[in-house]
Coordinates of C-alpha atoms and ligand atoms in Angstrom, one line a residue:
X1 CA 27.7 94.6 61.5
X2 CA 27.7 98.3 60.2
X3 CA 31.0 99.7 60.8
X4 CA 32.8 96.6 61.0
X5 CA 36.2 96.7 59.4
X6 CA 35.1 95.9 55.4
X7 CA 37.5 95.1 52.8
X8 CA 35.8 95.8 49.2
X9 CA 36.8 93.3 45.8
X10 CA 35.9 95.3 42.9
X11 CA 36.6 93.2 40.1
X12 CA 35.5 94.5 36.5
X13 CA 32.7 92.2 35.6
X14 CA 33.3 89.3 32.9
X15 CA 30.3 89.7 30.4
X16 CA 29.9 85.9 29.9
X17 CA 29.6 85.2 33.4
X18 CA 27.2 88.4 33.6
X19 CA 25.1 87.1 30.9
X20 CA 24.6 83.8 32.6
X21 CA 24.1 85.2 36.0
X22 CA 20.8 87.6 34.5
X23 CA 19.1 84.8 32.4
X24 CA 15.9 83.8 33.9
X25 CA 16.4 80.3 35.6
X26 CA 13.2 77.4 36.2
X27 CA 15.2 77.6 39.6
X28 CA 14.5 81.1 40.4
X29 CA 10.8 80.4 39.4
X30 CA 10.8 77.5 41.8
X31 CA 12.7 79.2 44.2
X32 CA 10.2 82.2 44.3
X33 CA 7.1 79.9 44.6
X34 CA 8.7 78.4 48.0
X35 CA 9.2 82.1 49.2
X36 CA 5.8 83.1 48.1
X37 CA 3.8 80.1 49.6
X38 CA 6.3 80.5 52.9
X39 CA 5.2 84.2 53.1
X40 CA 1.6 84.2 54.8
X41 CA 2.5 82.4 57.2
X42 CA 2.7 84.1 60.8
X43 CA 6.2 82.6 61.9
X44 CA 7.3 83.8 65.3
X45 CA 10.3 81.7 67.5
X46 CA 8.0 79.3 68.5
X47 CA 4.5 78.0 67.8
X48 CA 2.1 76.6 65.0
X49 CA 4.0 79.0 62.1
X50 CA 7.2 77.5 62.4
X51 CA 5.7 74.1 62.5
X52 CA 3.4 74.8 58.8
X53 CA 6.5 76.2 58.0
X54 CA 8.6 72.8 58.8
X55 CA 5.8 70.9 57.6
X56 CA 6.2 72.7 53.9
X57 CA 9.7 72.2 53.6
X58 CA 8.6 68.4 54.5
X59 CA 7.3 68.3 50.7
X60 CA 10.9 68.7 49.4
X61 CA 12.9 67.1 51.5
X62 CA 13.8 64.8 54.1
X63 CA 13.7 66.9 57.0
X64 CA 13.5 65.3 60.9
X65 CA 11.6 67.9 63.0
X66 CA 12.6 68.0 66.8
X67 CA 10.6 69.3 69.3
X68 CA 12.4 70.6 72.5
X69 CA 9.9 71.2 75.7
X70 CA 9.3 74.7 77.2
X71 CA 11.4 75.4 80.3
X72 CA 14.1 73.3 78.7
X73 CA 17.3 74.8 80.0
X74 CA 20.0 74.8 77.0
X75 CA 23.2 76.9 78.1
X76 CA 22.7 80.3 79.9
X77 CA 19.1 79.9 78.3
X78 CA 15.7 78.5 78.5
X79 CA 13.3 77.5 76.0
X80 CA 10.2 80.1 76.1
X81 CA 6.6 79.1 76.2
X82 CA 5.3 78.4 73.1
X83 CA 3.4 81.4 71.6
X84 CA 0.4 81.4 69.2
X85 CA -1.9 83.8 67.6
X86 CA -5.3 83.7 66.8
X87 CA -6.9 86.8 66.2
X88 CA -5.8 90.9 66.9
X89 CA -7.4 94.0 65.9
X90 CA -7.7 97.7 67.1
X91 CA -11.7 99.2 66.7
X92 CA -12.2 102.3 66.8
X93 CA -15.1 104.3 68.5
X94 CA -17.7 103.6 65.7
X95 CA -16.4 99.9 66.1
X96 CA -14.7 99.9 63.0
X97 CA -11.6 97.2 62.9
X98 CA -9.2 100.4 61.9
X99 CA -5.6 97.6 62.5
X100 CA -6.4 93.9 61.7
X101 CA -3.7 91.2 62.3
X102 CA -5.8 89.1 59.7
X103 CA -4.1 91.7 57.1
X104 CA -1.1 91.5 57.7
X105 CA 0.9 89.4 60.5
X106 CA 2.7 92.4 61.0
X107 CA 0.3 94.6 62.5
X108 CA 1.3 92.6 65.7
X109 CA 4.1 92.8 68.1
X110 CA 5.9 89.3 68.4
X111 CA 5.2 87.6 71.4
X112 CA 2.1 90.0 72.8
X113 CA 0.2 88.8 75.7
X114 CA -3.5 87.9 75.3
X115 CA -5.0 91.5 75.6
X116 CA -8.7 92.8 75.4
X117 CA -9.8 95.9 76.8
X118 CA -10.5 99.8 76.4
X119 CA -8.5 102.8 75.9
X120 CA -7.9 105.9 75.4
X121 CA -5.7 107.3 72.2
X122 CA -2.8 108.2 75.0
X123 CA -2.8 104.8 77.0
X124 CA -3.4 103.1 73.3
X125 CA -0.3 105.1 72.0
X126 CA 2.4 103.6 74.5
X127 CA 1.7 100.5 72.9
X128 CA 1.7 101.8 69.1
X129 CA 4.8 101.6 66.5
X130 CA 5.8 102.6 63.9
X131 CA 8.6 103.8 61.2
X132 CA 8.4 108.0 60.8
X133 CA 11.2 107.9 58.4
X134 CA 9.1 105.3 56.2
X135 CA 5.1 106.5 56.7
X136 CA 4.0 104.1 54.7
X137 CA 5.5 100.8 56.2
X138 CA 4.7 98.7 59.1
X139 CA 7.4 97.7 60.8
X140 CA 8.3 94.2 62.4
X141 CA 9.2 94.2 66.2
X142 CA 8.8 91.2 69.0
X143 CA 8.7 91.0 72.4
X144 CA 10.0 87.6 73.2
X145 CA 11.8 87.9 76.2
X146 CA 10.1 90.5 77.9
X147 CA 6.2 90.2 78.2
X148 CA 4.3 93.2 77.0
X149 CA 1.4 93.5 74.2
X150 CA 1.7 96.3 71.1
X151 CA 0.3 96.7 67.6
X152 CA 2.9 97.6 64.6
X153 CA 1.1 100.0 61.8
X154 CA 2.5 102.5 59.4
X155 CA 3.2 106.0 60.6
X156 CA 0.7 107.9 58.5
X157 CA -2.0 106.1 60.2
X158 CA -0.9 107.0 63.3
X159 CA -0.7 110.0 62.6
X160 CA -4.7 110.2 61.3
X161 CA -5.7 108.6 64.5
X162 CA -8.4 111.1 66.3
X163 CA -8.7 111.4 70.2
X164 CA -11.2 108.7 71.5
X165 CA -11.9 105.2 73.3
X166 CA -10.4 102.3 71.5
X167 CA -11.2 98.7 72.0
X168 CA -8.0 96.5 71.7
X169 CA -8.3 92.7 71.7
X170 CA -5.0 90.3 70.9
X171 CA -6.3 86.8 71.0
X172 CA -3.1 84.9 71.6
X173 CA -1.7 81.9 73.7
X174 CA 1.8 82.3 75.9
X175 CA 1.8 77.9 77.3
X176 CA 4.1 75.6 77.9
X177 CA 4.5 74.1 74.4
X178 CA 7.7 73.2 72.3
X179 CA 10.3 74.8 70.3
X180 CA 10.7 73.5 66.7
X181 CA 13.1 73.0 64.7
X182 CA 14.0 71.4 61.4
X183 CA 17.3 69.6 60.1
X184 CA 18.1 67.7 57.6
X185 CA 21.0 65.2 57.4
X186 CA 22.9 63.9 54.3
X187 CA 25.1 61.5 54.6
X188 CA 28.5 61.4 52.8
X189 CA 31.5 59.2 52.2
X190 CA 33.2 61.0 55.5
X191 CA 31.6 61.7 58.5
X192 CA 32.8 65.5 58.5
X193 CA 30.5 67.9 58.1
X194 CA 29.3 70.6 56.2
X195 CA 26.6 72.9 57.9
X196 CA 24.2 75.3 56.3
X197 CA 21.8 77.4 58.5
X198 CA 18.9 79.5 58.3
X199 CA 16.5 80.8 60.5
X200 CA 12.7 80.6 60.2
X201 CA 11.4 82.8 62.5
X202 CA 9.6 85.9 60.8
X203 CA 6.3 86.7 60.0
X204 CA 5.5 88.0 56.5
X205 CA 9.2 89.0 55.5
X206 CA 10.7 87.7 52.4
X207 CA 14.0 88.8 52.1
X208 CA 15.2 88.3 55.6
X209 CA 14.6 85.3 55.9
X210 CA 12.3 83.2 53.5
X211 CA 15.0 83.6 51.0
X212 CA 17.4 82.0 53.3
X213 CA 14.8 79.5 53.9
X214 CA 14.6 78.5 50.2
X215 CA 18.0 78.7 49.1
X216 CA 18.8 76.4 51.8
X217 CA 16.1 74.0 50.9
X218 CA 16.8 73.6 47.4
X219 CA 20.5 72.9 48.3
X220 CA 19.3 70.2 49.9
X221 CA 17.2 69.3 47.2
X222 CA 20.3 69.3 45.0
X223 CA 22.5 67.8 46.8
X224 CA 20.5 64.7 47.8
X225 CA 20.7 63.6 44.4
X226 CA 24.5 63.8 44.3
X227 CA 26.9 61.2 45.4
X228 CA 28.7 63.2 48.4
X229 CA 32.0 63.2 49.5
X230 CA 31.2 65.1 53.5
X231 CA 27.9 64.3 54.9
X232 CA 25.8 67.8 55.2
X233 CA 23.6 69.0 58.2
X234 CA 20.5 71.7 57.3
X235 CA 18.7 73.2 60.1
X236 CA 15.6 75.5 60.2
X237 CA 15.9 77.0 62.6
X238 CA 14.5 79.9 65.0
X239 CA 16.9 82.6 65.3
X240 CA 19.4 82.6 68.6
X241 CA 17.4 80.2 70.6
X242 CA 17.6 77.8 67.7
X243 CA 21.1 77.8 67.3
X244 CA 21.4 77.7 70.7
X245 CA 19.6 74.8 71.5
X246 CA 20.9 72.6 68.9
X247 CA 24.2 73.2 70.1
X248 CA 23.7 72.3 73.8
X249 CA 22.6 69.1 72.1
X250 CA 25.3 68.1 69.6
X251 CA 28.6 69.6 71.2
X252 CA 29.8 66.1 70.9
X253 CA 29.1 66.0 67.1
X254 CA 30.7 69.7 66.9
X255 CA 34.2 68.3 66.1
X256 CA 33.3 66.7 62.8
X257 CA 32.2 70.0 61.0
X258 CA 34.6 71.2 58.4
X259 CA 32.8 73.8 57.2
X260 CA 29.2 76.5 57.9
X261 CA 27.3 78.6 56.4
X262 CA 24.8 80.8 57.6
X263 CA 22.1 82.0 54.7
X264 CA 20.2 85.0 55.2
X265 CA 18.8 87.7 52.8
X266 CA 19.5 86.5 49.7
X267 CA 16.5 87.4 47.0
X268 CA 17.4 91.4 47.0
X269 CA 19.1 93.1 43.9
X270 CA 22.4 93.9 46.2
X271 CA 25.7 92.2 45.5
X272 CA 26.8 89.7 47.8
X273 CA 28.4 90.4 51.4
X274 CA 30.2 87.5 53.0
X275 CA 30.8 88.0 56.6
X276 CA 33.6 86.1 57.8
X277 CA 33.8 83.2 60.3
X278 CA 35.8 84.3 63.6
X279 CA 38.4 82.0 62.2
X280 CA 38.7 84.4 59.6
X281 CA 41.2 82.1 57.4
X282 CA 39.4 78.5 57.5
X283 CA 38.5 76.9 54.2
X284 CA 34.8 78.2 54.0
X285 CA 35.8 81.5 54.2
X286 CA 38.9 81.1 51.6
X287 CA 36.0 79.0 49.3
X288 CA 33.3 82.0 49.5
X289 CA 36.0 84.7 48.2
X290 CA 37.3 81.9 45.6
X291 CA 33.7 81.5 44.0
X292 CA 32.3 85.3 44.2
X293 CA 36.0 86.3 43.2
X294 CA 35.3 83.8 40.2
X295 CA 31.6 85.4 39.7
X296 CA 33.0 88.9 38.0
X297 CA 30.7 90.4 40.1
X298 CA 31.4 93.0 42.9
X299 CA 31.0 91.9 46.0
X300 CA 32.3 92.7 50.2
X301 CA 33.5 90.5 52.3
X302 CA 33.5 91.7 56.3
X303 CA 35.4 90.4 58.9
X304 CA 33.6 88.5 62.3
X305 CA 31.7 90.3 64.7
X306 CA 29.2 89.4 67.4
X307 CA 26.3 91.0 66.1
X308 CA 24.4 89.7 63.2
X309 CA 22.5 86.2 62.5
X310 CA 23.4 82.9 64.2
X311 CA 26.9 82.8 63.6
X312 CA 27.1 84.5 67.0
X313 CA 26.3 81.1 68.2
X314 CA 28.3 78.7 65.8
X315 CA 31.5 81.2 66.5
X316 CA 31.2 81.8 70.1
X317 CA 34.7 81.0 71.7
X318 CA 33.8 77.7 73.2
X319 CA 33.1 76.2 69.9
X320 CA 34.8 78.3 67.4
X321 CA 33.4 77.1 64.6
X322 CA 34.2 77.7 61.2
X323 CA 31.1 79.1 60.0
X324 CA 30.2 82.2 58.2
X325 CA 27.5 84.2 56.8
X326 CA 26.2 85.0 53.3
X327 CA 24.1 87.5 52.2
X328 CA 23.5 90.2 49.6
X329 CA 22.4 93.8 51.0
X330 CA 23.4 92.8 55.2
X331 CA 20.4 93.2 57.4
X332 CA 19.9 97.0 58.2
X333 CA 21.6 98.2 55.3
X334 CA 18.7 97.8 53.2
X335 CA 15.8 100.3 54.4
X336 CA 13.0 97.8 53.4
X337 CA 14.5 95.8 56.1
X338 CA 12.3 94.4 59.2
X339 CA 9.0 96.0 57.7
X340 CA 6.1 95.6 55.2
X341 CA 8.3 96.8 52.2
X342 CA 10.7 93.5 52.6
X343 CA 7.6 91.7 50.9
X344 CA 7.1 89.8 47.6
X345 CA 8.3 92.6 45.0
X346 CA 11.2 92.7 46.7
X347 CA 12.8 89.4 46.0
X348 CA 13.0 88.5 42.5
X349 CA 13.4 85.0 41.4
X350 CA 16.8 85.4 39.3
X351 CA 18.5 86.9 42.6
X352 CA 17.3 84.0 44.1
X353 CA 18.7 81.8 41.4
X354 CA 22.1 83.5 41.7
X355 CA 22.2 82.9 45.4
X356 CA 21.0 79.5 45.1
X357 CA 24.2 79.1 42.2
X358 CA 26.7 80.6 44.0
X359 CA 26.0 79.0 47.3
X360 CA 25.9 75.4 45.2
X361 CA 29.6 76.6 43.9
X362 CA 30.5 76.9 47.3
X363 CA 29.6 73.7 48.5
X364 CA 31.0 72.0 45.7
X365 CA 34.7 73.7 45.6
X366 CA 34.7 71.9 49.1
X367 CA 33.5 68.8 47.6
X368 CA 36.2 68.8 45.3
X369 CA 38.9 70.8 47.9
X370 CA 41.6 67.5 47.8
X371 CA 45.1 67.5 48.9
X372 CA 47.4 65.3 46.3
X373 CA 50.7 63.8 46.1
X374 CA 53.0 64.6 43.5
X375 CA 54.4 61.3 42.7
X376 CA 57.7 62.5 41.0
X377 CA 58.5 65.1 43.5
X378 CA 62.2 65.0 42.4
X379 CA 62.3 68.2 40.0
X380 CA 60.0 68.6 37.1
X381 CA 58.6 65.3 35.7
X382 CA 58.7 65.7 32.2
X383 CA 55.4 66.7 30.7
X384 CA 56.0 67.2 27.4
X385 CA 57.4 62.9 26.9
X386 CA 53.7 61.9 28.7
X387 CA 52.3 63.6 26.0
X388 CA 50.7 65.9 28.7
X389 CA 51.4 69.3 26.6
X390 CA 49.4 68.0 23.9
X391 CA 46.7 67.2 25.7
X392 CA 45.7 71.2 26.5
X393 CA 44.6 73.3 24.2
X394 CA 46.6 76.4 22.8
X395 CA 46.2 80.2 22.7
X396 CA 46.3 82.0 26.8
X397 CA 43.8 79.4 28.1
X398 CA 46.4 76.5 27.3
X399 CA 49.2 78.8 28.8
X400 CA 46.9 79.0 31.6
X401 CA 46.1 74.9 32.0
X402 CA 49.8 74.6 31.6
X403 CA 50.5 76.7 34.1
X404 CA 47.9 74.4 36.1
X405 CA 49.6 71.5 35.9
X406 CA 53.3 73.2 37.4
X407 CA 51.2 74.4 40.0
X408 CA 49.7 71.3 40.9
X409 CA 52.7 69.4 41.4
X410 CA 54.6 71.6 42.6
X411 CA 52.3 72.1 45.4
X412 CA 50.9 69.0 45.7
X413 CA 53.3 67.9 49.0
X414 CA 50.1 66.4 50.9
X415 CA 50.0 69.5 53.0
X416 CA 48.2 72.2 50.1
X417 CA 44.5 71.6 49.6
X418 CA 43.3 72.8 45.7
X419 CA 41.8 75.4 47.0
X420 CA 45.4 76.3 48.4
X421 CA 47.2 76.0 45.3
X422 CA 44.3 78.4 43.2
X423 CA 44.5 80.8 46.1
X424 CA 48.7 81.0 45.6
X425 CA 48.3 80.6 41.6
X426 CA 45.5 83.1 41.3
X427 CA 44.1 80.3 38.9
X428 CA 40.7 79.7 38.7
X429 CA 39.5 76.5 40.8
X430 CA 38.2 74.5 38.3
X431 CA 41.2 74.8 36.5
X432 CA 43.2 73.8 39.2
X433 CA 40.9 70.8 40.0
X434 CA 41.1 69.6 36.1
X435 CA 44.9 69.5 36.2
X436 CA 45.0 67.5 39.3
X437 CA 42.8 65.2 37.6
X438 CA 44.7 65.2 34.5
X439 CA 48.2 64.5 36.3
X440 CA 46.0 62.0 38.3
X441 CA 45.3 60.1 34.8
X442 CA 48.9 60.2 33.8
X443 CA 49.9 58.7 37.2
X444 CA 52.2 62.0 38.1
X445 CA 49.7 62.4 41.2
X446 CA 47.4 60.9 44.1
X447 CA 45.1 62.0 46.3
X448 CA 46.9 62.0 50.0
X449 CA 44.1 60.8 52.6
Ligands
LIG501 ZN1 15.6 89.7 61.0

């Protein structure tokens, strides 16, 4: 997504909404324990990781798990062989275990074939990799589609390895098996839908993506307590082939989503960066600007492109859909990214928190995104003989509420949504929203269906 064409939002930041945003939140705590618990676990696109991962996300919430059979053909793909790892570890000549997979998941290359044999320090090194410009790191790479065996280890090492035999022994299963994936339906007045997406496919990495993990659960969480206007879809799912798959199996439920977002990297200290959907103007992308406008925070918002997460999939041209993509530092901007530094210290709960707000926001402005009537269309109705004047404060933030209310009805034709109407007022949503509700009460408006 690096070089795509960016358009910055400074916007000087509001010290209330600043103050709120830092506090320490019980969500962020509970947020960070879900990333921390998540984090052992040795995820790949397939195989018993993802399902402990699926079966942990069971504790707090509803979540169906589907399992789609190896060799399934979905689109211009098929479903891989389901991969699991026991065991992997490089000895050296005295026999001591110099890489060990049981210290860290990403010592291993994603997707190696079952390997055990001797080599020498050339033969061993075509296998090796590493990060020069970080020595200390061990990066993350996989090998899904292409079958091959290598070890991940941080360059210094490497670079203290003497000539020699080594004995190199992956312990790992490549059979027919399933794909899993995890989604999590809540059902609203409508039948439209909202989707959220993340994908759950990395080893020991916690900003991209156990972040995107939580956030997305505890949405959920949230919102299976509320009273919902759209029905919501979660998935957890592995990256690309996920996506994929689900698609081939629900174009025909395609039609009734309104709205998407894709959540990725969301726990670092970065500002937000909301990547548009290919529709570039459809209400999710016009809601995302609307709530981190309202934030005081700076943030970017990018336009589409076909490189990133899985809104590749969700906006490629057949279906169009009008998802997007939040995130705070995008993936490869941030230099702990795809190795051993994207770990624990580098998520901190209140980012988490914030991302977990926001993204809440979001979904709510398009809980509450209505198109009204105004009843008295002819003209101004008079306000002031309703009593409607009186019933807002004074001082700029009743200029502003007033203000509101002209908005509202003048706008309110059937054909402006709220969101609409604070996009041309430059008022803030909620604002908007509480004067349609007030003109509502005084029986100047009505929601057009
Ligand atoms: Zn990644």
């Amino acid at each position: 997504m690096v070089g795509a064409s960016a358009k910055r939002h400074r916007q000087r930041r509001r010290s209330l909404a600043a103050k709120g945003r830092s506090a320490p939140k019980p969500i962020g705590q509970a947020l960070y324990r879900l990333v921390a618990d998540l984090y052992p676990l040795c995820r790949s696109i397939t195989g018993s990781g993802v399902r402990e991962t699926l079966s942990m996300l069971r504790r707090l919430i509803e979540l169906k798990i589907h399992q789609v059979p190896s060799g399934t053909e979905v689109f211009d793909w098929t479903v891989p062989k389901e991969w699991n790892i026991r065991d992997a570890y490089i000895r050296d000549g005295s026999g001591k275990k110099i890489v060990d997979f049981k210290k860290s998941n990403l010592h291993i290359v994603g997707y190696s074939a079952q390997v055990h044999t001797k080599l020498s320090l050339a033969e061993l090194k075509k296998h090796l990799f590493t990060s020069p410009e970080h020595p200390d790191w061990i990066p993350y790479r996989t090998s899904y589609y292409e079958e091959n065996w290598g070890f991940c280890l941080s360059h210094r090492q490497l670079s203290e390895l003497r000539d020699g035999e080594y004995e190199v022994c992956i312990d790992a299963s490549m059979d027919a098996g399933f794909l899993s994936y995890g989604e999590c339906y809540l059902e609203g007045e409508l039948k439209d839908e909202i989707l959220v997406s993340c994908h759950i496919c990395h080893p020991s990495l916690a900003n991209d993506n156990l972040s995107g993990i939580a956030v997305a659960a505890f949405l959920a969480k949230a919102l299976s307590a509320l009273s919902l206007r759209f029905s919501y879809r979660f998935l957890f799912v592995p990256g690309t082939i996920g996506p994929i798959t689900w698609l081939c199996f629900n174009e025909e439920r395609l039609s009734r989503i309104r709205a998407g977002l894709v959540l990725a990297c969301l726990g670092d200290s970065g500002g937000f960066t909301y990547k548009k959907s290919r529709q570039a103007d459809a209400d999710i992308d016009r809601a995302v600007v609307k709530v981190l406008q309202e934030t005081g925070e700076p943030f970017e918002v990018i336009d589409f492109s076909p490189y990133g997460y899985d809104e590749r999939q969700f906006c490629s041209p057949a279906f169009n859909l009008p998802v997007g993509c939040l995130m705070r530092t995008p993936h490869g901007r941030f230099p702990e990214y795809h190795t051993s530094a994207d770990n624990l210290s580098f998520v901190r709960p209140e980012r988490l928190a914030d991302s977990f707000i926001t993204c809440l926001a979001v979904l709510l402005l398009l809980e509450n995104n209505k198109r009204f009537i105004n009843l008295k269309p002819k003209c101004e109705p008079q306000l002031g003989k309703r009593g409607l004047y009186a019933a807002i404060g004074g001082g700029s933030a009743g200029k502003s509420e007033q203000l509101a209310l002209l908005w509202v009805l003048n706008m309110s034709d059937g054909r402006n949504s709220l969101l609409d109407i604070a996009g041309r007022s430059g008022l803030p949503f909620s604002m908007i929203r509480s004067a349609a509700q007030k003109l509502g009460a005084y029986g100047l408006l009505e929601e057009s269906r």
